[in-house]
PDB file of N, CA and C in Angstrom:
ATOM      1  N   UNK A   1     139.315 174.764 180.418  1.00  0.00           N
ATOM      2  CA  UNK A   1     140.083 174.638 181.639  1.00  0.00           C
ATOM      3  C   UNK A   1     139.156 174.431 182.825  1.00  0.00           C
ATOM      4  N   UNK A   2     138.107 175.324 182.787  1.00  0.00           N
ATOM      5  CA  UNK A   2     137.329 175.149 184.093  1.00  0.00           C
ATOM      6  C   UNK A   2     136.791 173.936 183.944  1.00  0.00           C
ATOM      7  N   UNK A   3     136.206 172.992 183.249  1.00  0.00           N
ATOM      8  CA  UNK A   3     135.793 172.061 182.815  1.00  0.00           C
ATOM      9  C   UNK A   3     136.587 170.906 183.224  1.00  0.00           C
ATOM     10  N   UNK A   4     138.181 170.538 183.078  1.00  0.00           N
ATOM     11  CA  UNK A   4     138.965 170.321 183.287  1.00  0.00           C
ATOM     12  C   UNK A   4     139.014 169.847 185.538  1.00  0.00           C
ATOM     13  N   UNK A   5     139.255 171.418 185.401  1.00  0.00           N
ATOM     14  CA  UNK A   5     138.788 171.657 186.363  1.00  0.00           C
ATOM     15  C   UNK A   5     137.765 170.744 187.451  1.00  0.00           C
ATOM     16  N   UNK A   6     136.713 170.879 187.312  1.00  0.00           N
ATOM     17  CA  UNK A   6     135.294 170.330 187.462  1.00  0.00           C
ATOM     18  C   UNK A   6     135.936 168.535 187.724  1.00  0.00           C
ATOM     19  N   UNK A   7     136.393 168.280 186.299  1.00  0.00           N
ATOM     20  CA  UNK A   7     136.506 166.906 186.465  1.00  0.00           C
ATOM     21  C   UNK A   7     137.487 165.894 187.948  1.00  0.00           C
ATOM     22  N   UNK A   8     138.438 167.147 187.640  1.00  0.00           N
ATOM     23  CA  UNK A   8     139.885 166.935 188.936  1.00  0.00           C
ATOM     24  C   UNK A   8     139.083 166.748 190.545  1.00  0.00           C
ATOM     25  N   UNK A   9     137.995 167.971 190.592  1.00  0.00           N
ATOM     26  CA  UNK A   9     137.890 167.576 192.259  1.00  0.00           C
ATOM     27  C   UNK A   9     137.716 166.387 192.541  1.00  0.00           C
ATOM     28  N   UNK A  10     137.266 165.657 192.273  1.00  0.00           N
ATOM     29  CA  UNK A  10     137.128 164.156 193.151  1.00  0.00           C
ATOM     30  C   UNK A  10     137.780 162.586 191.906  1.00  0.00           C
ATOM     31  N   UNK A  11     138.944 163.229 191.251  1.00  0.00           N
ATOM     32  CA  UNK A  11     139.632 162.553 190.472  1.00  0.00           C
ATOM     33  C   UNK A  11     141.016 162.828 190.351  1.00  0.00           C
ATOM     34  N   UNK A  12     141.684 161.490 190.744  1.00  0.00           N
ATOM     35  CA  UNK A  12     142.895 162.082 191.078  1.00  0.00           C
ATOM     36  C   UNK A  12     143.652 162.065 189.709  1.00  0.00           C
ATOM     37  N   UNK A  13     143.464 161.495 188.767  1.00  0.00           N
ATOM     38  CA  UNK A  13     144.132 161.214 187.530  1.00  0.00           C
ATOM     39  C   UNK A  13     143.980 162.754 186.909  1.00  0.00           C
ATOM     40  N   UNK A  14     142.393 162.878 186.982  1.00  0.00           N
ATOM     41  CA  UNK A  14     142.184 164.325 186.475  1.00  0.00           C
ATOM     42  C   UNK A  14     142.839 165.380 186.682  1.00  0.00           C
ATOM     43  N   UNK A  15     142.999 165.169 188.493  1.00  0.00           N
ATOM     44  CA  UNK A  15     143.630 166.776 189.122  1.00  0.00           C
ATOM     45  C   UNK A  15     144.873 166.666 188.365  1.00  0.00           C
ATOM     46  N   UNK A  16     146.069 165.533 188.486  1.00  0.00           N
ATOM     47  CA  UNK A  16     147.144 165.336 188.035  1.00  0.00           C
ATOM     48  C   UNK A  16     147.172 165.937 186.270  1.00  0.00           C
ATOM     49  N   UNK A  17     146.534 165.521 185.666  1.00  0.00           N
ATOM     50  CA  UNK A  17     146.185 166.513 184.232  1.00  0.00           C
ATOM     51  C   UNK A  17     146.481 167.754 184.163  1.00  0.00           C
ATOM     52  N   UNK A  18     145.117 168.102 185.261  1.00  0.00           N
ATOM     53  CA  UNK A  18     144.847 169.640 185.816  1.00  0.00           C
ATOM     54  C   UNK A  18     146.128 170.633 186.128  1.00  0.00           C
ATOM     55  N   UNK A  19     146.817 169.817 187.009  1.00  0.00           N
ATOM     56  CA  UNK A  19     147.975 170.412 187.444  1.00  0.00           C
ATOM     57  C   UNK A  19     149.029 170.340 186.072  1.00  0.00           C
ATOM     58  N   UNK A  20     148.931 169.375 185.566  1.00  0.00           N
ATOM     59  CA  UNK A  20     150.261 169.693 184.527  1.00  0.00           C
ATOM     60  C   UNK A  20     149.930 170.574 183.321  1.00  0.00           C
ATOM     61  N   UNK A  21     149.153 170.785 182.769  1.00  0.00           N
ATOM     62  CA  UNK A  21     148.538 171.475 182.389  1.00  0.00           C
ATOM     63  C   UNK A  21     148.651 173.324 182.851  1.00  0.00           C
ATOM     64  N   UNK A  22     148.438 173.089 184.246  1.00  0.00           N
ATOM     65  CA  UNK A  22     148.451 174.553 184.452  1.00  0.00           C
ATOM     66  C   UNK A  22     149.973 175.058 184.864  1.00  0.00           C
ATOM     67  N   UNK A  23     151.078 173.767 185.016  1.00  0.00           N
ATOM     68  CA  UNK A  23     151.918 173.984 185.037  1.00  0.00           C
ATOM     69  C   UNK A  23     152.728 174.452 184.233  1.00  0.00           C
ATOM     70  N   UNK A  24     152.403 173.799 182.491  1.00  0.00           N
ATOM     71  CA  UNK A  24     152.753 174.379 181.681  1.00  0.00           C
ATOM     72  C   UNK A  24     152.756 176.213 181.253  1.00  0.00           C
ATOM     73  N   UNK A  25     151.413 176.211 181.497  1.00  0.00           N
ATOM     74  CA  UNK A  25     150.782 177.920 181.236  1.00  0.00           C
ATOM     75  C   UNK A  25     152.020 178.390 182.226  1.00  0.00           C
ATOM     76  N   UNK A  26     152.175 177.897 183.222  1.00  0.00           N
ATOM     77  CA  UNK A  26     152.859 178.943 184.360  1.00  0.00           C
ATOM     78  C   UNK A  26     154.035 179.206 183.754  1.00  0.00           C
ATOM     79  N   UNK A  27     155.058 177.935 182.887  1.00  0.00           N
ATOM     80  CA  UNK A  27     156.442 178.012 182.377  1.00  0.00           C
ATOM     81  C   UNK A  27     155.837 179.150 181.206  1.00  0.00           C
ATOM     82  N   UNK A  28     155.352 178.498 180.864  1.00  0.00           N
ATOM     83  CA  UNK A  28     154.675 180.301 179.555  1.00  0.00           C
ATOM     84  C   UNK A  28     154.854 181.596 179.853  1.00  0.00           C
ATOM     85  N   UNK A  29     154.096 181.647 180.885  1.00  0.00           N
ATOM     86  CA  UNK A  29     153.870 182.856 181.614  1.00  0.00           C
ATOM     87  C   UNK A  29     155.058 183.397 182.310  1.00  0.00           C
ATOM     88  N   UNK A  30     156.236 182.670 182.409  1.00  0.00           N
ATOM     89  CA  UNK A  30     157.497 182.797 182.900  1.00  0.00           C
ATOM     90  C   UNK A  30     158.166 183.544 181.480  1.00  0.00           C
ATOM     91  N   UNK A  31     158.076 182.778 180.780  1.00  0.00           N
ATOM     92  CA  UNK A  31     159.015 182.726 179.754  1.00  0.00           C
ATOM     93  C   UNK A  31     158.598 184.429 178.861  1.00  0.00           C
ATOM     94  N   UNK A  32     157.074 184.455 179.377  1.00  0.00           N
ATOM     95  CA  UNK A  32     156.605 185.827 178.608  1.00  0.00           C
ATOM     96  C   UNK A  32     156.577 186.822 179.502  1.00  0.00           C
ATOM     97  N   UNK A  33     157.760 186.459 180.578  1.00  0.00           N
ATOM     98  CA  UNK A  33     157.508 187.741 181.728  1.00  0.00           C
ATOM     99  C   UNK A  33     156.631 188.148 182.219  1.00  0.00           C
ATOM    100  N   UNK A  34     155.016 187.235 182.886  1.00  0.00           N
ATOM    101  CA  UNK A  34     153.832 187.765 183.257  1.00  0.00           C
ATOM    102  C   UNK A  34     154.250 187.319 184.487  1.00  0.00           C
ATOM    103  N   UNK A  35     154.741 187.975 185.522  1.00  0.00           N
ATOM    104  CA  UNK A  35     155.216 187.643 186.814  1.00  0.00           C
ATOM    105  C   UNK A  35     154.321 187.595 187.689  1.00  0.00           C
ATOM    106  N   UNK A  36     154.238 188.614 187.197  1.00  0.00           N
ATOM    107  CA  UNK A  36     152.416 189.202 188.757  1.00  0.00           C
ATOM    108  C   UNK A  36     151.540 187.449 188.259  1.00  0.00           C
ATOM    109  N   UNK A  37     150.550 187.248 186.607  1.00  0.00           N
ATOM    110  CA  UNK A  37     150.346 186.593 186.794  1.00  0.00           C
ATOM    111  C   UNK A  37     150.356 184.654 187.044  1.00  0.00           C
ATOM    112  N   UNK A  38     151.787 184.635 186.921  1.00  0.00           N
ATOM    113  CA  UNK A  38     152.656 183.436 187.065  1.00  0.00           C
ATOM    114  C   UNK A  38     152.625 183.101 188.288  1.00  0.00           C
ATOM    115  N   UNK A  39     152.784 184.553 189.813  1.00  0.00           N
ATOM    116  CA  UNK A  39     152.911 184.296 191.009  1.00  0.00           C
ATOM    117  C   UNK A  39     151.626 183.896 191.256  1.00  0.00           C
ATOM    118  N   UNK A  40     150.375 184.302 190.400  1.00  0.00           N
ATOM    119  CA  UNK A  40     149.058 184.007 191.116  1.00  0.00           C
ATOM    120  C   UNK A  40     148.813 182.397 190.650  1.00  0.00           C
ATOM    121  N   UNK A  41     148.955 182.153 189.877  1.00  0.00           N
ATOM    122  CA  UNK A  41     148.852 181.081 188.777  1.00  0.00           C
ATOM    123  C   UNK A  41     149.813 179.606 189.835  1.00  0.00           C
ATOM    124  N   UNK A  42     150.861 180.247 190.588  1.00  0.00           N
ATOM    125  CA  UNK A  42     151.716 179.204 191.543  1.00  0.00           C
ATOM    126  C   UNK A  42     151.074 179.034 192.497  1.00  0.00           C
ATOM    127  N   UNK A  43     150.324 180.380 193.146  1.00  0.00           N
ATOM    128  CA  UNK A  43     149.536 179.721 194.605  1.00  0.00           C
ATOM    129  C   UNK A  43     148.736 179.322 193.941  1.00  0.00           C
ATOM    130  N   UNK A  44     147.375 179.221 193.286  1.00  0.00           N
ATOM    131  CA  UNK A  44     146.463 178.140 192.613  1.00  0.00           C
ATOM    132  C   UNK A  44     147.103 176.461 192.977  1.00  0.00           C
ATOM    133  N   UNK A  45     148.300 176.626 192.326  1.00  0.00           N
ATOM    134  CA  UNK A  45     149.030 175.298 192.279  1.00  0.00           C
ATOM    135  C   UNK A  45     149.361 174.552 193.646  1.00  0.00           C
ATOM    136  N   UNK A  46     150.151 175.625 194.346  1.00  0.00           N
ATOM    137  CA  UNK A  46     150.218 175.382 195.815  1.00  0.00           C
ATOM    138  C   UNK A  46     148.913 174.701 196.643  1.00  0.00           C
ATOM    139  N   UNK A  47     148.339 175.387 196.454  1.00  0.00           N
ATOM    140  CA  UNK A  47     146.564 175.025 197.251  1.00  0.00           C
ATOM    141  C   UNK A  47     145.547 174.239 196.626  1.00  0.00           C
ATOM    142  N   UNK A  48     146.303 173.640 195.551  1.00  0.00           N
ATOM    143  CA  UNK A  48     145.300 172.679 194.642  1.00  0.00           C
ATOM    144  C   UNK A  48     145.547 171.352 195.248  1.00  0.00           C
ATOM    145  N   UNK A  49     144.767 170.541 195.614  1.00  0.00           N
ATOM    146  CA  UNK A  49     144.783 168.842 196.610  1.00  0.00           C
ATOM    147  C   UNK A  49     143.195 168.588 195.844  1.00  0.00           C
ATOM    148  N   UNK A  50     143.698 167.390 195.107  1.00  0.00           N
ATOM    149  CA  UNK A  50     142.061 166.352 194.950  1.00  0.00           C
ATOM    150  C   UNK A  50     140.903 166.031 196.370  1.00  0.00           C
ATOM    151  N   UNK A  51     140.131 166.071 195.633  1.00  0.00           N
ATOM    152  CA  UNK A  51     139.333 166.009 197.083  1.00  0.00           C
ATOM    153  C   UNK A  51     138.336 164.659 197.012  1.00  0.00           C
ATOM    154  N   UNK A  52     138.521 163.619 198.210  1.00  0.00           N
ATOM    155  CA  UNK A  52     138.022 162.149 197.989  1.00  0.00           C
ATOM    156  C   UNK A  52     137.021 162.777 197.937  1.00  0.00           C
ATOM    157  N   UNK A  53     135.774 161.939 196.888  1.00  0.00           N
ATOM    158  CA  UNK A  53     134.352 161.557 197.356  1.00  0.00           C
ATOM    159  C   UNK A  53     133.988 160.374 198.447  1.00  0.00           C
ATOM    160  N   UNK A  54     133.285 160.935 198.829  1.00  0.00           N
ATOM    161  CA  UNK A  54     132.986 159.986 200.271  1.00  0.00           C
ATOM    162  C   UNK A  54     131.589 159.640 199.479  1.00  0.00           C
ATOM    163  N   UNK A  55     131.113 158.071 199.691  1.00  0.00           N
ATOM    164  CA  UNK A  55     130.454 157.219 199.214  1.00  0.00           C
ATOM    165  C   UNK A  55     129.713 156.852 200.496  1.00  0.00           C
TER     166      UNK A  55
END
């Protein structure tokens, strides 16, 4: 994941991965009643934006 990760900051295809990906875990984490960490797992999501490389 962190790896994953790594690849997304300055890739937008990647972040888009990144995000669905962690979107999934979150429906998981719903579905297995981990609330506390589902709510943390949503702001991640919230505050996640690709970031251009400037050339």
């Amino acid at each position: 994941m962190s790896t994953l990760h790594e690849q997304a900051v300055c890739n937008k295809e990647k972040c888009r991965e990144f995000s669905e990906t962690l979107s999934n875990l979150l429906v998981r984490l719903e579905d297995m009643k981990y609330y506390r960490t589902a709510d943390r797992l949503m702001s991640i999501l919230i505050n996640c934006s690709p970031k251009e490389a400037s050339h």
